[in-house]
Short mmCIF file of C-alpha atoms in Angstrom, two decimals:
data_model
loop_
_atom_site.label_atom_id
_atom_site.label_comp_id
_atom_site.label_asym_id
_atom_site.label_seq_id
_atom_site.Cartn_x
_atom_site.Cartn_y
_atom_site.Cartn_z
CA MET A 5 -172.49 -91.66 -74.19
CA ILE A 6 -175.57 -92.75 -76.16
CA VAL A 7 -176.02 -94.73 -79.37
CA ILE A 8 -179.15 -94.36 -81.51
CA LYS A 9 -179.28 -97.41 -83.78
CA ASN A 10 -181.39 -99.23 -86.37
CA CYS A 11 -182.83 -95.96 -87.68
CA ASN A 12 -183.89 -94.87 -91.13
CA LEU A 13 -181.26 -92.17 -91.08
CA TRP A 14 -181.51 -88.82 -92.86
CA THR A 15 -178.38 -86.86 -91.95
CA MET A 16 -178.79 -84.13 -94.65
CA GLU A 17 -175.16 -84.99 -95.44
CA ASP A 18 -174.00 -88.19 -97.17
CA ILE A 19 -176.34 -90.72 -95.51
CA ASN A 20 -179.99 -90.28 -96.41
CA ASN A 21 -182.77 -92.87 -96.36
CA GLU A 22 -180.34 -95.58 -95.23
CA LYS A 23 -180.05 -97.68 -92.11
CA GLY A 24 -177.54 -96.21 -89.69
CA SER A 25 -176.58 -95.24 -86.16
CA ILE A 26 -175.39 -92.18 -84.27
CA LEU A 27 -173.00 -91.89 -81.31
CA ILE A 28 -173.55 -88.94 -78.95
CA ASP A 29 -171.21 -87.85 -76.17
CA GLY A 30 -172.53 -85.02 -74.04
CA LYS A 31 -173.73 -82.17 -76.24
CA LYS A 32 -172.05 -83.37 -79.44
CA ILE A 33 -172.34 -86.00 -82.14
CA VAL A 34 -169.07 -87.92 -82.21
CA GLU A 35 -169.71 -90.55 -84.87
CA VAL A 36 -172.25 -91.35 -87.61
CA SER A 37 -172.18 -94.68 -89.40
CA LYS A 38 -174.13 -97.07 -91.60
CA GLU A 39 -172.91 -99.75 -89.19
CA ASP A 40 -174.35 -100.59 -85.76
CA LEU A 41 -172.22 -98.52 -83.39
CA SER A 42 -173.62 -100.35 -80.35
CA ILE A 43 -171.39 -103.27 -81.33
CA LYS A 44 -168.34 -101.00 -81.30
CA TYR A 45 -169.40 -99.46 -77.96
CA PRO A 46 -171.20 -102.32 -76.14
CA SER A 47 -171.30 -100.85 -72.63
CA ILE A 48 -173.06 -97.53 -73.33
CA LYS A 49 -176.74 -96.56 -73.37
CA VAL A 50 -178.58 -97.70 -76.51
CA ILE A 51 -181.74 -96.23 -78.04
CA ASP A 52 -183.17 -98.65 -80.57
CA ALA A 53 -184.95 -96.55 -83.19
CA LYS A 54 -186.41 -99.70 -84.79
CA ASN A 55 -186.31 -98.42 -88.36
CA LEU A 56 -187.97 -95.13 -87.36
CA PHE A 57 -187.28 -91.91 -89.31
CA VAL A 58 -184.36 -89.94 -87.80
CA MET A 59 -183.31 -86.46 -88.90
CA PRO A 60 -181.65 -83.33 -87.47
CA GLY A 61 -183.72 -80.77 -85.58
CA ILE A 62 -185.50 -78.19 -87.72
CA VAL A 63 -183.82 -74.80 -88.07
CA ASP A 64 -186.15 -71.85 -88.66
CA PRO A 65 -184.19 -68.98 -90.29
CA HIS A 66 -186.81 -66.25 -89.75
CA CYS A 67 -189.51 -65.97 -87.10
CA HIS A 68 -190.65 -63.84 -84.17
CA ILE A 69 -190.94 -66.48 -81.46
CA GLY A 70 -190.45 -65.09 -77.97
CA MET A 71 -191.21 -61.56 -79.21
CA MET A 72 -194.84 -61.95 -80.23
CA GLU A 73 -196.63 -64.21 -77.76
CA GLN A 74 -199.72 -65.69 -79.37
CA ILE A 75 -202.32 -65.44 -76.61
CA TYR A 76 -201.56 -62.19 -74.81
CA GLY A 77 -202.20 -59.54 -77.44
CA TRP A 78 -200.58 -56.15 -76.82
CA PRO A 79 -198.90 -57.04 -73.47
CA GLY A 80 -197.04 -59.94 -75.10
CA SER A 81 -196.10 -58.22 -78.35
CA ASP A 82 -192.68 -56.57 -78.51
CA THR A 83 -191.96 -57.14 -82.19
CA ASN A 84 -192.23 -53.67 -83.76
CA GLU A 85 -191.13 -50.32 -82.36
CA ILE A 86 -193.42 -48.18 -84.52
CA THR A 87 -192.06 -44.80 -83.45
CA ASN A 88 -189.28 -44.27 -86.00
CA PRO A 89 -188.73 -46.01 -89.35
CA ILE A 90 -184.96 -46.23 -88.67
CA THR A 91 -184.09 -48.13 -85.46
CA PRO A 92 -180.91 -50.17 -86.07
CA GLU A 93 -179.91 -49.73 -82.42
CA LEU A 94 -182.61 -52.16 -81.25
CA LYS A 95 -181.62 -55.72 -80.25
CA GLY A 96 -184.28 -58.35 -80.76
CA ILE A 97 -182.85 -60.44 -77.95
CA GLU A 98 -183.92 -57.75 -75.47
CA SER A 99 -187.58 -58.48 -76.28
CA ILE A 100 -187.31 -62.27 -76.01
CA LYS A 101 -189.56 -63.98 -73.47
CA PRO A 102 -187.96 -67.40 -72.77
CA HIS A 103 -191.19 -68.64 -71.16
CA ASP A 104 -193.27 -67.99 -74.28
CA ALA A 105 -195.28 -71.22 -74.53
CA SER A 106 -194.38 -71.38 -78.22
CA PHE A 107 -190.84 -72.47 -77.38
CA LYS A 108 -192.09 -75.65 -75.72
CA GLU A 109 -194.51 -76.28 -78.57
CA ALA A 110 -191.75 -75.74 -81.12
CA LEU A 111 -189.38 -78.14 -79.38
CA GLU A 112 -192.04 -80.84 -79.09
CA ASN A 113 -192.60 -80.46 -82.84
CA GLY A 114 -188.94 -80.92 -83.73
CA VAL A 115 -187.85 -77.27 -84.06
CA THR A 116 -184.57 -76.99 -82.16
CA THR A 117 -182.99 -73.77 -83.49
CA VAL A 118 -184.64 -70.46 -84.39
CA CYS A 119 -183.49 -67.14 -85.79
CA THR A 120 -185.86 -64.59 -84.28
CA GLY A 121 -186.06 -60.82 -84.25
CA PRO A 122 -187.94 -57.60 -85.00
CA GLY A 123 -190.86 -57.39 -87.40
CA SER A 124 -191.14 -55.46 -90.63
CA ALA A 125 -192.86 -52.23 -89.58
CA ASN A 126 -189.61 -50.28 -89.82
CA ILE A 127 -187.34 -49.78 -92.81
CA ILE A 128 -184.50 -50.71 -90.46
CA GLY A 129 -185.79 -52.53 -87.38
CA GLY A 130 -182.88 -53.92 -85.35
CA THR A 131 -181.02 -57.19 -84.99
CA PHE A 132 -182.01 -60.86 -85.09
CA THR A 133 -180.67 -63.47 -82.68
CA ILE A 134 -180.24 -67.25 -82.92
CA LEU A 135 -181.53 -69.40 -80.07
CA LYS A 136 -182.11 -73.01 -79.14
CA THR A 137 -185.72 -73.62 -78.18
CA LYS A 138 -185.29 -74.36 -74.48
CA GLY A 139 -183.87 -72.38 -71.57
CA LYS A 140 -184.80 -70.39 -68.49
CA THR A 141 -183.04 -67.26 -69.76
CA VAL A 142 -181.93 -65.98 -73.13
CA PHE A 143 -178.36 -66.77 -72.05
CA ASP A 144 -179.29 -70.45 -71.65
CA MET A 145 -180.75 -70.47 -75.16
CA MET A 146 -178.34 -68.24 -77.04
CA VAL A 147 -176.39 -69.51 -80.03
CA LYS A 148 -175.45 -66.07 -81.42
CA GLU A 149 -176.61 -62.79 -79.89
CA GLU A 150 -176.73 -60.58 -83.00
CA VAL A 151 -176.58 -62.25 -86.41
CA ALA A 152 -178.36 -59.95 -88.84
CA MET A 153 -179.81 -56.47 -89.24
CA LYS A 154 -183.51 -56.49 -90.20
CA MET A 155 -184.65 -54.20 -93.01
CA ALA A 156 -188.00 -53.98 -94.81
CA LEU A 157 -189.46 -52.66 -98.02
CA GLY A 158 -192.98 -52.63 -99.40
CA GLU A 159 -196.39 -52.66 -97.82
CA ASN A 160 -195.52 -52.93 -94.12
CA PRO A 161 -193.55 -49.68 -93.63
CA LYS A 162 -195.95 -47.95 -96.04
CA ARG A 163 -198.89 -48.98 -93.86
CA CYS A 164 -197.27 -48.34 -90.49
CA TYR A 165 -196.05 -44.83 -91.39
CA LYS A 166 -198.71 -43.76 -93.89
CA ASP A 167 -199.86 -40.81 -91.72
CA LYS A 168 -196.39 -39.47 -90.98
CA GLY A 169 -194.21 -40.90 -93.75
CA PRO A 170 -192.72 -42.70 -95.53
CA SER A 171 -195.84 -43.47 -97.53
CA THR A 172 -194.41 -44.66 -100.87
CA ARG A 173 -191.94 -47.28 -102.04
CA MET A 174 -189.63 -44.61 -103.42
CA ALA A 175 -189.54 -42.95 -99.99
CA ASN A 176 -188.75 -46.31 -98.35
CA ALA A 177 -185.80 -46.75 -100.69
CA ALA A 178 -184.58 -43.18 -100.25
CA ILE A 179 -184.71 -43.37 -96.44
CA LEU A 180 -182.90 -46.71 -96.43
CA ARG A 181 -180.21 -45.42 -98.79
CA ASN A 182 -179.76 -42.27 -96.70
CA ALA A 183 -179.37 -44.24 -93.45
CA LEU A 184 -176.79 -46.54 -95.02
CA THR A 185 -174.89 -43.56 -96.44
CA GLU A 186 -174.83 -41.83 -93.06
CA ALA A 187 -173.69 -45.01 -91.32
CA LYS A 188 -170.93 -45.51 -93.87
CA LEU A 189 -169.70 -41.92 -93.40
CA TYR A 190 -169.88 -42.40 -89.63
CA LYS A 191 -167.76 -45.53 -89.87
CA GLU A 192 -165.24 -43.79 -92.10
CA SER A 193 -164.92 -40.88 -89.65
CA TRP A 194 -164.18 -43.24 -86.74
CA ASP A 195 -161.84 -45.40 -88.81
CA ASN A 196 -159.94 -42.30 -89.86
CA TYR A 197 -159.84 -41.03 -86.27
CA TYR A 198 -158.30 -44.27 -84.95
CA LYS A 199 -155.84 -44.37 -87.85
CA GLU A 200 -154.68 -40.82 -87.21
CA ILE A 201 -154.43 -41.37 -83.44
CA LYS A 202 -152.31 -44.47 -84.04
CA GLU A 203 -149.97 -42.32 -86.11
CA GLY A 204 -149.60 -39.89 -83.22
CA LYS A 205 -151.80 -37.10 -84.51
CA GLU A 206 -154.20 -35.22 -82.28
CA LEU A 207 -157.76 -35.08 -83.54
CA THR A 208 -161.16 -34.24 -82.13
CA LYS A 209 -163.07 -37.46 -81.46
CA PRO A 210 -166.14 -37.84 -83.73
CA SER A 211 -169.56 -37.61 -82.08
CA PHE A 212 -171.08 -40.91 -80.96
CA ASN A 213 -174.38 -41.89 -82.61
CA GLN A 214 -176.11 -45.01 -81.30
CA LYS A 215 -178.02 -45.68 -84.52
CA TYR A 216 -175.01 -45.48 -86.80
CA GLU A 217 -172.75 -47.26 -84.32
CA SER A 218 -175.05 -50.26 -84.70
CA LEU A 219 -175.79 -49.89 -88.42
CA LYS A 220 -172.12 -49.49 -89.43
CA ARG A 221 -171.65 -53.18 -88.63
CA VAL A 222 -173.33 -54.10 -91.94
CA PHE A 223 -170.10 -52.80 -93.51
CA GLU A 224 -168.08 -55.02 -91.19
CA GLY A 225 -169.71 -58.36 -91.99
CA LEU A 226 -173.04 -58.30 -90.14
CA LYS A 227 -175.65 -59.98 -92.34
CA VAL A 228 -178.76 -58.13 -93.53
CA LYS A 229 -182.26 -59.63 -93.75
CA ILE A 230 -184.46 -57.61 -96.13
CA HIS A 231 -188.22 -58.18 -96.01
CA ALA A 232 -189.53 -58.05 -99.60
CA HIS A 233 -192.57 -59.84 -101.04
CA GLN A 234 -193.20 -58.25 -104.44
CA ALA A 235 -190.85 -58.62 -107.38
CA ASP A 236 -190.31 -54.85 -107.59
CA ASP A 237 -189.36 -54.67 -103.90
CA ILE A 238 -186.98 -57.60 -104.33
CA VAL A 239 -185.26 -55.79 -107.21
CA THR A 240 -184.95 -52.60 -105.13
CA ALA A 241 -183.51 -54.59 -102.20
CA VAL A 242 -180.93 -56.21 -104.46
CA LYS A 243 -180.01 -52.89 -106.08
CA ILE A 244 -179.44 -51.13 -102.75
CA SER A 245 -177.58 -54.13 -101.30
CA GLU A 246 -175.22 -54.15 -104.24
CA GLU A 247 -174.70 -50.38 -104.01
CA PHE A 248 -173.48 -50.79 -100.44
CA ASN A 249 -171.89 -54.25 -100.82
CA LEU A 250 -174.12 -55.84 -98.16
CA ASP A 251 -174.18 -59.53 -97.22
CA TYR A 252 -177.93 -59.95 -97.54
CA THR A 253 -180.82 -62.37 -97.89
CA ILE A 254 -184.30 -61.67 -99.22
CA GLU A 255 -186.87 -62.58 -96.57
CA HIS A 256 -190.23 -63.95 -97.81
CA ALA A 257 -189.31 -63.61 -101.51
CA THR A 258 -192.97 -64.35 -102.34
CA GLU A 259 -192.71 -63.25 -105.97
CA GLY A 260 -189.11 -64.34 -106.39
CA TYR A 261 -190.21 -67.27 -108.52
CA LEU A 262 -191.53 -64.75 -111.09
CA ILE A 263 -188.01 -63.35 -111.65
CA PRO A 264 -185.69 -66.37 -111.33
CA GLU A 265 -183.30 -65.12 -114.03
CA PHE A 266 -182.73 -61.90 -112.09
CA LEU A 267 -182.19 -63.76 -108.80
CA LYS A 268 -179.71 -66.12 -110.41
CA GLU A 269 -177.81 -63.34 -112.19
CA HIS A 270 -177.40 -61.43 -108.92
CA HIS A 271 -176.61 -64.49 -106.77
CA VAL A 272 -179.55 -63.80 -104.45
CA LYS A 273 -180.22 -66.05 -101.42
CA CYS A 274 -183.88 -66.36 -100.41
CA ILE A 275 -185.61 -67.25 -97.15
CA LEU A 276 -188.95 -68.34 -98.53
CA GLY A 277 -192.37 -68.16 -96.90
CA PRO A 278 -194.62 -68.38 -95.13
CA THR A 279 -196.58 -69.89 -98.01
CA LEU A 280 -199.08 -71.79 -95.90
CA GLY A 281 -202.18 -69.75 -95.03
CA ASP A 282 -204.25 -67.12 -96.77
CA LYS A 283 -203.25 -64.22 -99.00
CA SER A 284 -203.90 -61.73 -96.25
CA LYS A 285 -202.65 -58.62 -98.04
CA TYR A 286 -202.19 -57.28 -101.56
CA GLU A 287 -198.50 -58.08 -101.95
CA LEU A 288 -199.22 -61.79 -101.31
CA LYS A 289 -201.51 -62.05 -104.34
CA ALA A 290 -199.04 -64.25 -106.27
CA LYS A 291 -198.13 -66.51 -103.34
CA SER A 292 -197.63 -70.06 -104.64
CA PHE A 293 -196.24 -73.41 -103.48
CA ASN A 294 -194.68 -73.66 -106.94
CA SER A 295 -192.12 -71.06 -105.85
CA ALA A 296 -189.64 -73.45 -104.23
CA LYS A 297 -189.58 -75.73 -107.27
CA VAL A 298 -188.75 -72.76 -109.52
CA LEU A 299 -185.94 -71.59 -107.23
CA TYR A 300 -184.56 -75.14 -107.05
CA GLU A 301 -184.66 -75.60 -110.84
CA ASN A 302 -182.73 -72.33 -111.25
CA ASN A 303 -180.09 -73.21 -108.64
CA ILE A 304 -181.08 -70.29 -106.40
CA PRO A 305 -180.17 -70.92 -102.72
CA PHE A 306 -183.20 -70.93 -100.44
CA ALA A 307 -184.51 -72.06 -97.06
CA PHE A 308 -188.01 -72.18 -95.57
CA MET A 309 -189.30 -69.85 -92.85
CA SER A 310 -192.41 -69.90 -90.67
CA ASP A 311 -192.52 -66.19 -89.75
CA HIS A 312 -194.03 -67.51 -86.51
CA PRO A 313 -196.66 -66.70 -85.36
CA VAL A 314 -197.85 -65.90 -88.91
CA ILE A 315 -197.81 -69.64 -89.28
CA THR A 316 -196.91 -71.39 -86.05
CA LEU A 317 -193.74 -73.42 -85.79
CA ASN A 318 -195.67 -76.65 -85.24
CA THR A 319 -196.93 -76.39 -88.85
CA THR A 320 -193.45 -76.19 -90.39
CA LEU A 321 -193.53 -79.62 -91.98
CA ALA A 322 -197.16 -79.22 -93.09
CA GLN A 323 -195.96 -76.30 -95.20
CA THR A 324 -192.98 -78.35 -96.42
CA GLY A 325 -195.20 -81.18 -97.58
CA LEU A 326 -197.13 -78.79 -99.81
CA PHE A 327 -193.89 -77.63 -101.47
CA VAL A 328 -193.12 -81.29 -102.20
CA LYS A 329 -196.64 -81.81 -103.55
CA ALA A 330 -195.97 -78.90 -105.94
CA GLY A 331 -192.85 -80.58 -107.33
CA LEU A 332 -189.91 -79.80 -105.03
CA PRO A 333 -187.73 -82.92 -104.56
CA TYR A 334 -188.24 -84.56 -101.18
CA LEU A 335 -184.67 -84.35 -99.87
CA GLU A 336 -184.34 -80.73 -101.02
CA ALA A 337 -187.47 -79.90 -99.01
CA LEU A 338 -186.04 -81.44 -95.84
CA LYS A 339 -182.73 -79.67 -96.39
CA ALA A 340 -184.55 -76.34 -96.76
CA ASN A 341 -185.72 -76.82 -93.15
CA THR A 342 -182.35 -77.98 -91.83
CA ILE A 343 -178.91 -77.64 -93.41
CA TYR A 344 -179.86 -74.96 -95.97
CA ALA A 345 -181.53 -72.90 -93.25
CA ALA A 346 -178.48 -73.29 -90.99
CA LYS A 347 -176.13 -72.34 -93.81
CA ILE A 348 -178.05 -69.25 -94.85
CA ILE A 349 -177.99 -67.83 -91.29
CA GLY A 350 -174.38 -68.87 -90.70
CA VAL A 351 -174.63 -71.67 -88.11
CA ASP A 352 -174.17 -74.74 -90.32
CA ASP A 353 -170.94 -75.50 -88.45
CA ILE A 354 -172.95 -76.55 -85.37
CA VAL A 355 -176.54 -77.39 -86.46
CA GLY A 356 -178.59 -78.37 -89.50
CA SER A 357 -177.32 -81.88 -90.12
CA ILE A 358 -176.30 -85.04 -88.29
CA LYS A 359 -172.54 -84.90 -88.54
CA LYS A 360 -169.49 -85.44 -86.33
CA ASP A 361 -168.76 -82.48 -84.00
CA LYS A 362 -172.17 -80.85 -84.50
CA ASP A 363 -174.69 -80.32 -81.69
CA ALA A 364 -176.76 -83.40 -80.90
CA ASP A 365 -180.14 -81.96 -81.96
CA ILE A 366 -181.99 -85.03 -83.21
CA VAL A 367 -185.65 -85.78 -83.92
CA ILE A 368 -187.25 -89.21 -84.43
CA TYR A 369 -190.59 -89.68 -86.20
CA ASP A 370 -192.69 -92.83 -86.22
CA LYS A 371 -192.94 -92.58 -90.03
CA ASP A 372 -192.22 -90.18 -92.88
CA PRO A 373 -192.41 -86.72 -91.21
CA LEU A 374 -194.23 -85.20 -94.18
CA ARG A 375 -197.15 -87.59 -93.77
CA TYR A 376 -200.15 -85.99 -92.11
CA ASP A 377 -200.38 -88.85 -89.61
CA SER A 378 -196.72 -88.97 -88.51
CA TYR A 379 -195.81 -88.39 -84.85
CA ILE A 380 -192.64 -87.26 -83.14
CA VAL A 381 -191.56 -89.91 -80.65
CA PHE A 382 -188.17 -88.54 -79.59
CA VAL A 383 -186.43 -85.17 -79.44
CA MET A 384 -182.86 -84.55 -78.32
CA LEU A 385 -181.57 -80.99 -77.82
CA ASN A 386 -177.90 -80.37 -77.09
CA GLY A 387 -177.58 -84.06 -76.22
CA ASN A 388 -180.42 -83.93 -73.67
CA ILE A 389 -183.52 -86.07 -74.23
CA GLU A 390 -186.52 -83.70 -74.17
CA VAL A 391 -189.22 -85.99 -75.62
CA ASN A 392 -189.17 -89.78 -75.36
CA LYS A 393 -192.17 -91.86 -76.41
CA LEU A 394 -190.19 -94.83 -77.69
#
């Protein structure tokens, strides 16, 4: 057992910017208190945080780490299968390279959990996975193997398939709607088959289709992540999601702040970013750090993403600081990188805050982590000390 004491504690729960201590036993947090727990447990190991800034590990809800290695070019890039715009049968985890140097860099910069998967070349691209940022194999790192089906609208599929189609936004929408319709009919045929067999009837088994076998899970609770930057693409994504009753989030949501009334009316959840960096393509023309403030003021749920390597995971808090500079409240900004991110991808029961029974993923900074001159002096992942400069 380990006690971290005397810290400026930011749990993202009920203790924030207060002196406190944390008790860790193995992989888990077992107690959090404003009191000094080393007094209660005098014989265990103590880490004196000396009024340093302590918060949960960062959770990135959308990136491509492990799939798009930064320095290797084509040999290290397995993010987009640009051979068919509809590829729901693909599993992002089967492209993950655990020895991608970005995992080590992410961990050393306080990022302990990532949701990573296929890019946005395809209208339906395959499934995302959730990993911790250290392990020799994907099985060592895995939190959840398949957590969401990636879909995309807008400029990316238009560009990637412009010579062979689809080449317009209306074609993107039509192809997506057709695939969902076919998958729904496929599911209904199998559901009916099993129902009739259970009742003792003899029926011909429906034909197996790998694409629809995977895609039908969006009608069984599998989340959907829909890449959409422009306001018109966001509206189309919402419309189609509501038609098929999907559990979805809007990824990027760059122009979401221009239509907050629509987002609020339709109860849209946004994974916002990356906002750091240049406006590298047309549909980023309205990119603004004011976006998070607008979403917050309209009570629209959101979290921050890096889209690594679009912006690398070690710049996560640099981006966050600029949202705060534009008017987003400080604690809300930290939560958008931790508990809100964990909640929006469905793992807030184990990560995203410092709370009893959650994984002991803890980061200690020498000062306010949004300051340009702050340093990480301690990182704990699953209860193991990975960085210790105290």
